[in-house]
């Protein structure tokens, strides 16, 4: 289902990432895929085609929303349990450092910065010293898309790396890697984000130094009209890049 850009994207994902790959090979392949798909021209063609109603707008809208970490999360290609390709639109002033939680993911990931600039910090647990934080296990509520946050006690984390990614940069992270990222420019930032692999973890780990979290955080999906409108706005932004 879909036009030529959707079909070509699905074919690339399948050829590069289907099958059982060791994690390091999957990460290299995923990074190569987002580098190819994340050029402004290629992403513009795919986004414009999806904005015209190709693909699965109703299904993708149900899994697209304004993320609590400060960006709009637009699902482009949903390939079931194997690959999920998203565009993230980061807004300056949202999800700033100190407000965003340190977290990991359910699956290995790769991302390409298409426009703007992203900053990132990597962390690892440590026994003493470092940053004091409250830790949680995050999962999805049964029967809804809400996030459930279960407290797991105090923790300490060690900052291991600070990085800056400008347009054209790519990165890939194993699922367990603790990190936080934020828009590092006054201009909107666009990233192409790929989760891959069939062995998704049941929960993620979340750490915050900003005080207790509520037990449930609502995840409000976009309706189809809003989803298509956001895709059109993203296409216009890419045309102006």
GROMACS .gro file of C-alpha atoms in nm:
model
  241
    1UNK     CA    1   0.000   0.000   0.000
    2UNK     CA    2   0.141   0.338  -0.100
    3UNK     CA    3   0.297   0.535  -0.382
    4UNK     CA    4   0.646   0.492  -0.528
    5UNK     CA    5   0.829   0.666  -0.241
    6UNK     CA    6   0.651   0.457   0.024
    7UNK     CA    7   0.719   0.135  -0.166
    8UNK     CA    8   1.086   0.225  -0.224
    9UNK     CA    9   1.130   0.307   0.145
   10UNK     CA   10   0.971  -0.021   0.255
   11UNK     CA   11   1.193  -0.210   0.010
   12UNK     CA   12   1.509  -0.042   0.142
   13UNK     CA   13   1.415  -0.119   0.504
   14UNK     CA   14   1.342  -0.481   0.419
   15UNK     CA   15   1.658  -0.539   0.213
   16UNK     CA   16   1.888  -0.379   0.470
   17UNK     CA   17   1.735  -0.491   0.799
   18UNK     CA   18   1.512  -0.798   0.766
   19UNK     CA   19   1.642  -1.119   0.919
   20UNK     CA   20   1.840  -1.192   1.235
   21UNK     CA   21   2.142  -0.962   1.249
   22UNK     CA   22   2.395  -0.925   1.532
   23UNK     CA   23   2.332  -0.595   1.710
   24UNK     CA   24   2.647  -0.423   1.579
   25UNK     CA   25   2.557  -0.517   1.220
   26UNK     CA   26   2.196  -0.404   1.268
   27UNK     CA   27   2.314  -0.068   1.403
   28UNK     CA   28   2.552  -0.015   1.110
   29UNK     CA   29   2.280  -0.109   0.860
   30UNK     CA   30   2.022   0.113   1.031
   31UNK     CA   31   2.261   0.408   1.031
   32UNK     CA   32   2.326   0.360   0.660
   33UNK     CA   33   1.949   0.349   0.592
   34UNK     CA   34   1.872   0.674   0.776
   35UNK     CA   35   2.167   0.843   0.605
   36UNK     CA   36   2.017   0.750   0.267
   37UNK     CA   37   1.657   0.833   0.356
   38UNK     CA   38   1.744   1.141   0.562
   39UNK     CA   39   1.869   1.369   0.286
   40UNK     CA   40   1.633   1.670   0.263
   41UNK     CA   41   1.530   1.586  -0.095
   42UNK     CA   42   1.458   1.218  -0.028
   43UNK     CA   43   1.265   1.289   0.292
   44UNK     CA   44   1.073   1.569   0.120
   45UNK     CA   45   0.958   1.332  -0.155
   46UNK     CA   46   0.842   1.073   0.100
   47UNK     CA   47   0.673   1.329   0.325
   48UNK     CA   48   0.491   1.500   0.036
   49UNK     CA   49   0.364   1.164  -0.090
   50UNK     CA   50   0.238   1.068   0.258
   51UNK     CA   51   0.078   1.413   0.302
   52UNK     CA   52  -0.127   1.346  -0.013
   53UNK     CA   53  -0.288   1.048   0.163
   54UNK     CA   54  -0.066   0.764   0.037
   55UNK     CA   55   0.046   0.494   0.277
   56UNK     CA   56  -0.164   0.437   0.589
   57UNK     CA   57  -0.262   0.781   0.722
   58UNK     CA   58  -0.522   0.650   0.966
   59UNK     CA   59  -0.293   0.387   1.116
   60UNK     CA   60   0.008   0.621   1.131
   61UNK     CA   61  -0.196   0.903   1.288
   62UNK     CA   62  -0.288   0.670   1.577
   63UNK     CA   63   0.084   0.635   1.656
   64UNK     CA   64   0.179   1.002   1.604
   65UNK     CA   65   0.167   1.257   1.883
   66UNK     CA   66   0.332   1.552   2.053
   67UNK     CA   67   0.594   1.389   2.273
   68UNK     CA   68   0.641   1.495   2.635
   69UNK     CA   69   1.013   1.537   2.567
   70UNK     CA   70   0.953   1.836   2.341
   71UNK     CA   71   0.907   1.722   1.982
   72UNK     CA   72   0.634   1.616   1.742
   73UNK     CA   73   0.659   1.246   1.660
   74UNK     CA   74   0.517   1.162   1.314
   75UNK     CA   75   0.508   0.797   1.209
   76UNK     CA   76   0.593   0.761   0.840
   77UNK     CA   77   0.630   0.385   0.786
   78UNK     CA   78   0.493   0.119   1.021
   79UNK     CA   79   0.634  -0.223   0.940
   80UNK     CA   80   0.480  -0.408   1.232
   81UNK     CA   81   0.724  -0.539   1.491
   82UNK     CA   82   1.033  -0.499   1.272
   83UNK     CA   83   1.081  -0.136   1.167
   84UNK     CA   84   0.916   0.195   1.257
   85UNK     CA   85   1.034   0.501   1.066
   86UNK     CA   86   0.942   0.841   1.210
   87UNK     CA   87   1.007   1.207   1.150
   88UNK     CA   88   1.073   1.408   1.466
   89UNK     CA   89   1.017   1.783   1.458
   90UNK     CA   90   1.198   1.951   1.746
   91UNK     CA   91   1.092   2.297   1.855
   92UNK     CA   92   1.339   2.541   2.009
   93UNK     CA   93   1.270   2.599   2.378
   94UNK     CA   94   1.086   2.271   2.430
   95UNK     CA   95   1.246   1.969   2.598
   96UNK     CA   96   1.540   2.181   2.713
   97UNK     CA   97   1.824   2.025   2.909
   98UNK     CA   98   1.720   1.989   3.272
   99UNK     CA   99   1.359   1.917   3.169
  100UNK     CA  100   1.414   1.609   2.955
  101UNK     CA  101   1.449   1.273   3.123
  102UNK     CA  102   1.742   1.041   3.071
  103UNK     CA  103   1.605   0.726   2.910
  104UNK     CA  104   1.667   0.430   2.683
  105UNK     CA  105   1.453   0.253   2.421
  106UNK     CA  106   1.276  -0.075   2.350
  107UNK     CA  107   1.471  -0.139   2.028
  108UNK     CA  108   1.802  -0.042   1.868
  109UNK     CA  109   1.772   0.291   1.692
  110UNK     CA  110   1.937   0.509   1.432
  111UNK     CA  111   1.872   0.873   1.349
  112UNK     CA  112   1.976   1.132   1.095
  113UNK     CA  113   1.964   1.509   1.149
  114UNK     CA  114   1.794   1.643   0.839
  115UNK     CA  115   1.770   2.008   0.941
  116UNK     CA  116   1.891   2.210   1.239
  117UNK     CA  117   2.105   2.082   1.525
  118UNK     CA  118   2.066   1.830   1.807
  119UNK     CA  119   2.268   1.797   2.127
  120UNK     CA  120   2.298   1.469   2.315
  121UNK     CA  121   2.438   1.334   2.640
  122UNK     CA  122   2.511   0.966   2.713
  123UNK     CA  123   2.500   0.822   3.065
  124UNK     CA  124   2.583   0.503   3.254
  125UNK     CA  125   2.484   0.388   3.605
  126UNK     CA  126   2.740   0.421   3.884
  127UNK     CA  127   2.756   0.325   4.249
  128UNK     CA  128   2.843   0.663   4.399
  129UNK     CA  129   2.910   1.021   4.293
  130UNK     CA  130   2.772   1.150   3.967
  131UNK     CA  131   2.413   1.269   3.930
  132UNK     CA  132   2.140   1.176   4.176
  133UNK     CA  133   1.816   1.075   4.006
  134UNK     CA  134   1.485   0.900   4.063
  135UNK     CA  135   1.448   0.590   3.848
  136UNK     CA  136   1.136   0.444   3.685
  137UNK     CA  137   1.035   0.157   3.462
  138UNK     CA  138   0.820   0.289   3.178
  139UNK     CA  139   0.571   0.068   2.998
  140UNK     CA  140   0.254   0.109   2.792
  141UNK     CA  141  -0.087   0.082   2.955
  142UNK     CA  142  -0.309  -0.207   2.849
  143UNK     CA  143  -0.591  -0.086   2.627
  144UNK     CA  144  -0.444   0.261   2.572
  145UNK     CA  145  -0.128   0.432   2.452
  146UNK     CA  146  -0.055   0.603   2.785
  147UNK     CA  147   0.287   0.571   2.947
  148UNK     CA  148   0.296   0.401   3.287
  149UNK     CA  149   0.583   0.499   3.517
  150UNK     CA  150   0.663   0.266   3.807
  151UNK     CA  151   0.915   0.404   4.061
  152UNK     CA  152   1.217   0.179   4.115
  153UNK     CA  153   1.410   0.388   4.367
  154UNK     CA  154   1.702   0.631   4.378
  155UNK     CA  155   1.993   0.599   4.136
  156UNK     CA  156   2.319   0.763   4.040
  157UNK     CA  157   2.434   0.820   3.685
  158UNK     CA  158   2.767   0.905   3.528
  159UNK     CA  159   2.790   1.135   3.223
  160UNK     CA  160   3.001   0.950   2.964
  161UNK     CA  161   2.973   1.158   2.646
  162UNK     CA  162   2.849   1.492   2.514
  163UNK     CA  163   2.787   1.527   2.140
  164UNK     CA  164   2.645   1.774   1.890
  165UNK     CA  165   2.484   1.663   1.564
  166UNK     CA  166   2.437   1.907   1.278
  167UNK     CA  167   2.245   1.859   0.953
  168UNK     CA  168   2.377   1.556   0.768
  169UNK     CA  169   2.497   1.381   1.086
  170UNK     CA  170   2.384   1.033   1.182
  171UNK     CA  171   2.408   0.820   1.495
  172UNK     CA  172   2.294   0.478   1.616
  173UNK     CA  173   2.239   0.350   1.971
  174UNK     CA  174   2.177   0.006   2.123
  175UNK     CA  175   1.841  -0.021   2.297
  176UNK     CA  176   1.985  -0.008   2.652
  177UNK     CA  177   2.194   0.309   2.601
  178UNK     CA  178   2.092   0.584   2.844
  179UNK     CA  179   2.078   0.927   2.685
  180UNK     CA  180   1.892   1.254   2.650
  181UNK     CA  181   1.871   1.484   2.349
  182UNK     CA  182   1.740   1.832   2.282
  183UNK     CA  183   1.713   2.093   2.008
  184UNK     CA  184   2.033   2.298   2.026
  185UNK     CA  185   1.934   2.588   1.800
  186UNK     CA  186   1.669   2.859   1.775
  187UNK     CA  187   1.550   2.709   1.446
  188UNK     CA  188   1.325   2.402   1.418
  189UNK     CA  189   1.519   2.078   1.394
  190UNK     CA  190   1.406   1.776   1.189
  191UNK     CA  191   1.539   1.427   1.250
  192UNK     CA  192   1.459   1.096   1.082
  193UNK     CA  193   1.431   0.825   1.346
  194UNK     CA  194   1.432   0.448   1.291
  195UNK     CA  195   1.355   0.179   1.548
  196UNK     CA  196   1.445  -0.166   1.423
  197UNK     CA  197   1.458  -0.528   1.532
  198UNK     CA  198   1.188  -0.774   1.635
  199UNK     CA  199   1.308  -0.829   1.995
  200UNK     CA  200   1.149  -0.524   2.156
  201UNK     CA  201   1.197  -0.481   2.531
  202UNK     CA  202   0.881  -0.477   2.743
  203UNK     CA  203   0.982  -0.158   2.922
  204UNK     CA  204   1.232   0.126   2.914
  205UNK     CA  205   1.428   0.286   3.196
  206UNK     CA  206   1.369   0.652   3.282
  207UNK     CA  207   1.574   0.869   3.518
  208UNK     CA  208   1.487   1.219   3.630
  209UNK     CA  209   1.642   1.474   3.863
  210UNK     CA  210   1.343   1.710   3.828
  211UNK     CA  211   1.124   1.558   4.100
  212UNK     CA  212   0.862   1.281   4.114
  213UNK     CA  213   0.670   1.181   3.802
  214UNK     CA  214   0.299   1.102   3.790
  215UNK     CA  215   0.223   0.733   3.758
  216UNK     CA  216   0.050   0.776   3.421
  217UNK     CA  217   0.141   1.019   3.144
  218UNK     CA  218  -0.126   1.057   2.872
  219UNK     CA  219  -0.023   1.000   2.512
  220UNK     CA  220  -0.274   1.181   2.288
  221UNK     CA  221  -0.257   1.065   1.925
  222UNK     CA  222  -0.317   1.299   1.633
  223UNK     CA  223  -0.633   1.263   1.431
  224UNK     CA  224  -0.598   1.202   1.058
  225UNK     CA  225  -0.653   1.566   0.955
  226UNK     CA  226  -0.396   1.693   1.205
  227UNK     CA  227  -0.151   1.422   1.098
  228UNK     CA  228  -0.179   1.514   0.730
  229UNK     CA  229  -0.155   1.882   0.822
  230UNK     CA  230   0.167   1.819   1.016
  231UNK     CA  231   0.310   1.626   0.720
  232UNK     CA  232   0.228   1.918   0.488
  233UNK     CA  233   0.394   2.161   0.730
  234UNK     CA  234   0.700   1.938   0.750
  235UNK     CA  235   0.720   1.923   0.369
  236UNK     CA  236   0.708   2.304   0.352
  237UNK     CA  237   0.984   2.325   0.614
  238UNK     CA  238   1.201   2.085   0.415
  239UNK     CA  239   1.141   2.283   0.094
  240UNK     CA  240   1.273   2.594   0.268
  241UNK     CA  241   1.588   2.417   0.396
   0.00000   0.00000   0.00000
